[in-house]
mmCIF file of C-alpha atoms in Angstrom:
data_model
loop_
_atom_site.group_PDB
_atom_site.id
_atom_site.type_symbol
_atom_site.label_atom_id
_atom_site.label_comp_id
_atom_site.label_asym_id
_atom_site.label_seq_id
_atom_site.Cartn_x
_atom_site.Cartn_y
_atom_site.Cartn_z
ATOM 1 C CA UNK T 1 199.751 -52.053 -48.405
ATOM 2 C CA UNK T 2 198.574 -51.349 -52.260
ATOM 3 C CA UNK T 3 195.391 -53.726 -51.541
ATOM 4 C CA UNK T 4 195.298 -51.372 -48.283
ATOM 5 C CA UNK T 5 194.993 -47.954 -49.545
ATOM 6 C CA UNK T 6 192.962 -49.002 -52.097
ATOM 7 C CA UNK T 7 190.076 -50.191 -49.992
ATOM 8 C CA UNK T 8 190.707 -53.769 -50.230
ATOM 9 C CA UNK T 9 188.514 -54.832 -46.960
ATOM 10 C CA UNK T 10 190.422 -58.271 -46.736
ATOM 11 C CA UNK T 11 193.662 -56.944 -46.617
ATOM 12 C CA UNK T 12 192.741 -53.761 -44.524
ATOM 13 C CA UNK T 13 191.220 -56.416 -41.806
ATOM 14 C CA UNK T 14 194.487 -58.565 -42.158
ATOM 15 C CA UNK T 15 196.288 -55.460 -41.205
ATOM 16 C CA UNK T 16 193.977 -54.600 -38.357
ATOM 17 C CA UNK T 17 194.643 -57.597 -36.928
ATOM 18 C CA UNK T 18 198.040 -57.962 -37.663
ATOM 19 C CA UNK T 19 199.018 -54.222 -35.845
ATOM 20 C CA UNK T 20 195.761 -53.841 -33.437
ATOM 21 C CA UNK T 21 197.806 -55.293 -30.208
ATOM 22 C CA UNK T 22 200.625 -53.674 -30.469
ATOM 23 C CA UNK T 23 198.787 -50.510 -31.307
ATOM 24 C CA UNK T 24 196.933 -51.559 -28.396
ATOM 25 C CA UNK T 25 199.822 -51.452 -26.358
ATOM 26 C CA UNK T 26 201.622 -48.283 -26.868
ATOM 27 C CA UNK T 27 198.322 -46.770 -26.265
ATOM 28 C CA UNK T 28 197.847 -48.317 -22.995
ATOM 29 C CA UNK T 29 201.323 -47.319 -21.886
ATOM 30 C CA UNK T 30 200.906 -43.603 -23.415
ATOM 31 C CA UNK T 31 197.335 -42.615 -22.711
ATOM 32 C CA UNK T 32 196.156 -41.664 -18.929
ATOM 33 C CA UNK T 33 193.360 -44.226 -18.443
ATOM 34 C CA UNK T 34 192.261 -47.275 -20.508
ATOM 35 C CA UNK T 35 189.158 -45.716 -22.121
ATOM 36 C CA UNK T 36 192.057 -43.065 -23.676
ATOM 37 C CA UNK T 37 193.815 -46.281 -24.616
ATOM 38 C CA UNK T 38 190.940 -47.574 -26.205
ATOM 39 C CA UNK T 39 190.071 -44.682 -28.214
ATOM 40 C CA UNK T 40 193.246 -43.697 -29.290
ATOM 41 C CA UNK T 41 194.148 -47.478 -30.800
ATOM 42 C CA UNK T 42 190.897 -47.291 -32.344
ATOM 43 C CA UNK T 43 191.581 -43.948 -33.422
ATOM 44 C CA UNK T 44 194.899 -45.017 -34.511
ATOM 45 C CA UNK T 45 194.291 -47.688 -36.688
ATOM 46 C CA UNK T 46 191.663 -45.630 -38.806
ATOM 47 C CA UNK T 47 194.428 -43.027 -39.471
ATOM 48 C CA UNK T 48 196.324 -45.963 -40.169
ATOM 49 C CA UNK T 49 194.318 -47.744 -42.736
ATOM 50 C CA UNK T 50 193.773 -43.761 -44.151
ATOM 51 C CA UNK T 51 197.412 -43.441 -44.545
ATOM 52 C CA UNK T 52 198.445 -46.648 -45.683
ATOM 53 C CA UNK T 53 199.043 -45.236 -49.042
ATOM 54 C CA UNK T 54 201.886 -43.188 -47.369
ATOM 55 C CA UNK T 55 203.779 -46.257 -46.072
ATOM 56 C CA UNK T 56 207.000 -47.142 -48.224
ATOM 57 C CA UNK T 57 207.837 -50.301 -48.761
ATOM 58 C CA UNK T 58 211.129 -50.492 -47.871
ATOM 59 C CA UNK T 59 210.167 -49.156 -44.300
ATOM 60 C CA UNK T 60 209.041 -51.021 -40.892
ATOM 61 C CA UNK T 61 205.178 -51.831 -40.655
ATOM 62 C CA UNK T 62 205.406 -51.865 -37.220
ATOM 63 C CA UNK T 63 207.052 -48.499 -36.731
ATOM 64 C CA UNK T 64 204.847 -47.062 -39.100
ATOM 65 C CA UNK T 65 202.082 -48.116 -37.324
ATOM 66 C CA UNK T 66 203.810 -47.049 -33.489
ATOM 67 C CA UNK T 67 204.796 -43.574 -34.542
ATOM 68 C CA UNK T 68 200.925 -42.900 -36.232
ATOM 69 C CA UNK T 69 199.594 -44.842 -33.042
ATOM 70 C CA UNK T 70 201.691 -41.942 -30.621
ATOM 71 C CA UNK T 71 200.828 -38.927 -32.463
ATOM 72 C CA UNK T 72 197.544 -40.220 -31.958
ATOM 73 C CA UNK T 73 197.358 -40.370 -28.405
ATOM 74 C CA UNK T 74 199.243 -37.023 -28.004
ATOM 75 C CA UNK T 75 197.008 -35.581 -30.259
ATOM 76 C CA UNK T 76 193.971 -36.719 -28.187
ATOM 77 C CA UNK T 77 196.042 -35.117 -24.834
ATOM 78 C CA UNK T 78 196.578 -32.051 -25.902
ATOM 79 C CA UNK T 79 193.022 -31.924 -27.197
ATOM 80 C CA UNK T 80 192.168 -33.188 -24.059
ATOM 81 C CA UNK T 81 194.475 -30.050 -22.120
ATOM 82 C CA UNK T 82 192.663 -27.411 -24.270
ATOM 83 C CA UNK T 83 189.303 -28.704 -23.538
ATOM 84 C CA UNK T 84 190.159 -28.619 -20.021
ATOM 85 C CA UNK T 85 191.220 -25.152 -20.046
ATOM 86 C CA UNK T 86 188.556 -23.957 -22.481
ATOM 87 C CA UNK T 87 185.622 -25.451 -19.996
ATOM 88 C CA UNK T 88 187.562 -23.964 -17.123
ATOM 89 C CA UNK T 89 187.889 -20.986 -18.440
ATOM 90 C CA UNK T 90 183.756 -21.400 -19.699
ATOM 91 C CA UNK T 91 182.851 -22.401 -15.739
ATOM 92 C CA UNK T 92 185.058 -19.662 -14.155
ATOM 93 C CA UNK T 93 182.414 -17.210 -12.784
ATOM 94 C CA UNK T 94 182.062 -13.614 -13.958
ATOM 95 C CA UNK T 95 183.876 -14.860 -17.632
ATOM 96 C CA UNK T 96 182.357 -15.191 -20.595
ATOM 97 C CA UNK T 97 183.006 -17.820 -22.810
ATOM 98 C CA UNK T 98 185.275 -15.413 -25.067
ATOM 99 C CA UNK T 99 187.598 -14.698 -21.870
ATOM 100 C CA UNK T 100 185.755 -11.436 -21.283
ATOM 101 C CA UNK T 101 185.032 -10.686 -17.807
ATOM 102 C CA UNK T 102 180.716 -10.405 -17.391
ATOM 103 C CA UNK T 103 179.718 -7.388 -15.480
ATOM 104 C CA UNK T 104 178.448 -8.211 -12.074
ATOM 105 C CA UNK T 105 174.943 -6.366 -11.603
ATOM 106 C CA UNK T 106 175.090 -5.473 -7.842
ATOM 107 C CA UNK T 107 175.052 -8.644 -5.416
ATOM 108 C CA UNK T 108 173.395 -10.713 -8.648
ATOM 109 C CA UNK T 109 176.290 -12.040 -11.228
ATOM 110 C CA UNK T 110 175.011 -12.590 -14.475
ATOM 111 C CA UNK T 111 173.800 -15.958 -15.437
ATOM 112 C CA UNK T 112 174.692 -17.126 -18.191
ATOM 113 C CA UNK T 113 172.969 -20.335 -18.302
ATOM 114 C CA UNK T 114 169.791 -18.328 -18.033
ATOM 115 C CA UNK T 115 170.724 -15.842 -20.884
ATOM 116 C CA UNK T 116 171.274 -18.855 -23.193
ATOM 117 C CA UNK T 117 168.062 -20.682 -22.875
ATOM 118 C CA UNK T 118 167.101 -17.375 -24.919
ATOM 119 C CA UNK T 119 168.975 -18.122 -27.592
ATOM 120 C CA UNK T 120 168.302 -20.334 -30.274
ATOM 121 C CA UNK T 121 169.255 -24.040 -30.067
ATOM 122 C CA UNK T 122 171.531 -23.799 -33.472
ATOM 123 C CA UNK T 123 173.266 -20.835 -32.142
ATOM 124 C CA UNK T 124 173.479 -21.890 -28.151
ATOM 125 C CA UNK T 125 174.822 -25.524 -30.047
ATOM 126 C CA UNK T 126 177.426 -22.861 -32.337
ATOM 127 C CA UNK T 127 178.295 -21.239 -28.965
ATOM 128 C CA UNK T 128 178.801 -24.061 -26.850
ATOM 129 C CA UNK T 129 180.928 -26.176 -29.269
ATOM 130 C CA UNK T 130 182.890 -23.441 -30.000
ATOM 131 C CA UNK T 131 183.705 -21.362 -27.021
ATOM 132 C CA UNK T 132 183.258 -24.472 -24.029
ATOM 133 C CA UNK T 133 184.369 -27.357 -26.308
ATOM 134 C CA UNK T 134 186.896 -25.705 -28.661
ATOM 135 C CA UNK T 135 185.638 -26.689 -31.962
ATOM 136 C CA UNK T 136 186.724 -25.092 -35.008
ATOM 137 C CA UNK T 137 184.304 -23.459 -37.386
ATOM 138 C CA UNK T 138 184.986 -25.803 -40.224
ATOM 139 C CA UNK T 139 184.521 -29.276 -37.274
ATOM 140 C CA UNK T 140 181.222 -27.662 -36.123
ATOM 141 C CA UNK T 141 179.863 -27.271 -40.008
ATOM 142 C CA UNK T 142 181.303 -30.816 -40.118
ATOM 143 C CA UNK T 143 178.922 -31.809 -36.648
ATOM 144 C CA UNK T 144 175.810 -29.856 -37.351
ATOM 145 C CA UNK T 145 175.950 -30.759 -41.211
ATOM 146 C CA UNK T 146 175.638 -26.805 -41.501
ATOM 147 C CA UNK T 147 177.569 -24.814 -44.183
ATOM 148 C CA UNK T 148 180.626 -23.463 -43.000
ATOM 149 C CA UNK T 149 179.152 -19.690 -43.785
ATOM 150 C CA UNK T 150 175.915 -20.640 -41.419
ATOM 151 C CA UNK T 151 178.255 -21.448 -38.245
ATOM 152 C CA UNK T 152 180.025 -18.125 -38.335
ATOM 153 C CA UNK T 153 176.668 -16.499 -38.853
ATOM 154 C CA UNK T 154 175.442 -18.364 -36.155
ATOM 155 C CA UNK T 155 178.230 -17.377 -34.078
ATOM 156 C CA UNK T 156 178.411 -14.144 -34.926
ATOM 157 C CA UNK T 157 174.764 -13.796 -34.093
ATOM 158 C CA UNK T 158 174.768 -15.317 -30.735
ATOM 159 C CA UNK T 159 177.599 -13.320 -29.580
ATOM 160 C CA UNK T 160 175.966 -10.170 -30.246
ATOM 161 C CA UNK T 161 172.296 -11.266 -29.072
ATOM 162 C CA UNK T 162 174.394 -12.213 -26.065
ATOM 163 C CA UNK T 163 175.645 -8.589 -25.446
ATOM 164 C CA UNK T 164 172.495 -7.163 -26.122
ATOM 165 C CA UNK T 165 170.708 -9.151 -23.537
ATOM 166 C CA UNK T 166 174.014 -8.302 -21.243
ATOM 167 C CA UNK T 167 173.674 -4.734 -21.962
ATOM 168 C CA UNK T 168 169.496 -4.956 -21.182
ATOM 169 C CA UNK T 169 169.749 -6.776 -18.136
ATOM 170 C CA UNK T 170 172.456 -3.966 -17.107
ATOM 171 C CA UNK T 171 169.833 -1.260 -17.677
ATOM 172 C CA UNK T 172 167.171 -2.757 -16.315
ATOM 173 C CA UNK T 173 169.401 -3.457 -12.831
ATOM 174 C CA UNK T 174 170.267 0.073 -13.164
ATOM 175 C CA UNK T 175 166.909 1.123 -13.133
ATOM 176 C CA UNK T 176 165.775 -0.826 -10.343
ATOM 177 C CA UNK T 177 168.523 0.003 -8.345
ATOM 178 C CA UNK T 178 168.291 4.127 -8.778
ATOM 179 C CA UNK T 179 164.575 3.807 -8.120
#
């Protein structure tokens, strides 16, 4: 495991294969289809060959390997759960993606996918992985290759040019319909 968590490729591939089907196998029994399976044991076996220079020596490779190989997969469900809830919450109608309810303008509901082809593609990308996807900050600095400062800028920004256009469109429907 020293050879392991020091990069050693030989050893980290005898390890692969040595733990890959079992990993395999608690996956397929844990995750809710077999793509899941398949991308939590690959999942898992990266953390595992990250962590190897956690393992003790005294302790079970195996276990080691089923108990990184679970909190993978749960890890990837509740992920999974919050995405779910995050794009239901994005695809509810009359919500915007910050749980506020939009103002309905008479019989016309805002539409939102209309308001953010205005925006700019770095802050409709900030938006979106945010607020629908449930990215952290620091994961979509990490995704756009952006500094961490630009995202919340770029959130920040399309929030408010979001309002704005809310608050225009608002006027302009009040306009039209007093006239």
């Amino acid at each position: 495991m020293a050879a392991v968590a020091s990069g050693e490729h030989r050893a980290q591939a005898i390890l692969v294969r040595r733990l890959a089907p079992r990993v395999r196998r608690l996956t397929a029994l844990l995750a809710c289809s077999e793509a899941d399976a398949d991308d939590a044991a690959q999942l898992a076996l990266l953390e595992i060959l990250r962590s190897a220079q956690s393992f003790e020596a005294p302790g079970n490779l195996a276990r080691w390997g089923d108990r990184i190989a679970a909190r993978t997969v749960f890890q990837l469900r509740r992920r999974e759960r919050l995405h779910q809830t995050l794009l239901a919450r994005w695809l509810s109608p009359g919500m915007l993606p910050w749980g506020s309810p939009a103002e309905t303008l008479g019989r016309e509901s805002v539409g939102l996918e209309k308001l953010f082809t205005r925006l700019s593609q770095d802050r409709r990308e900030a938006l979106v992985l945010r607020y629908a996807l449930g990215y952290s900050p620091e994961e979509i600095a990490k995704l756009t290759g952006a500094p961490l400062g630009t995202v919340k800028d770029r959130l920040v920004a399309a929030r408010r040019q979001l309002l704005t256009m809310l608050e225009k469109d608002a006027l302009k429907s009040e306009r039209g319909v007093n006239t």
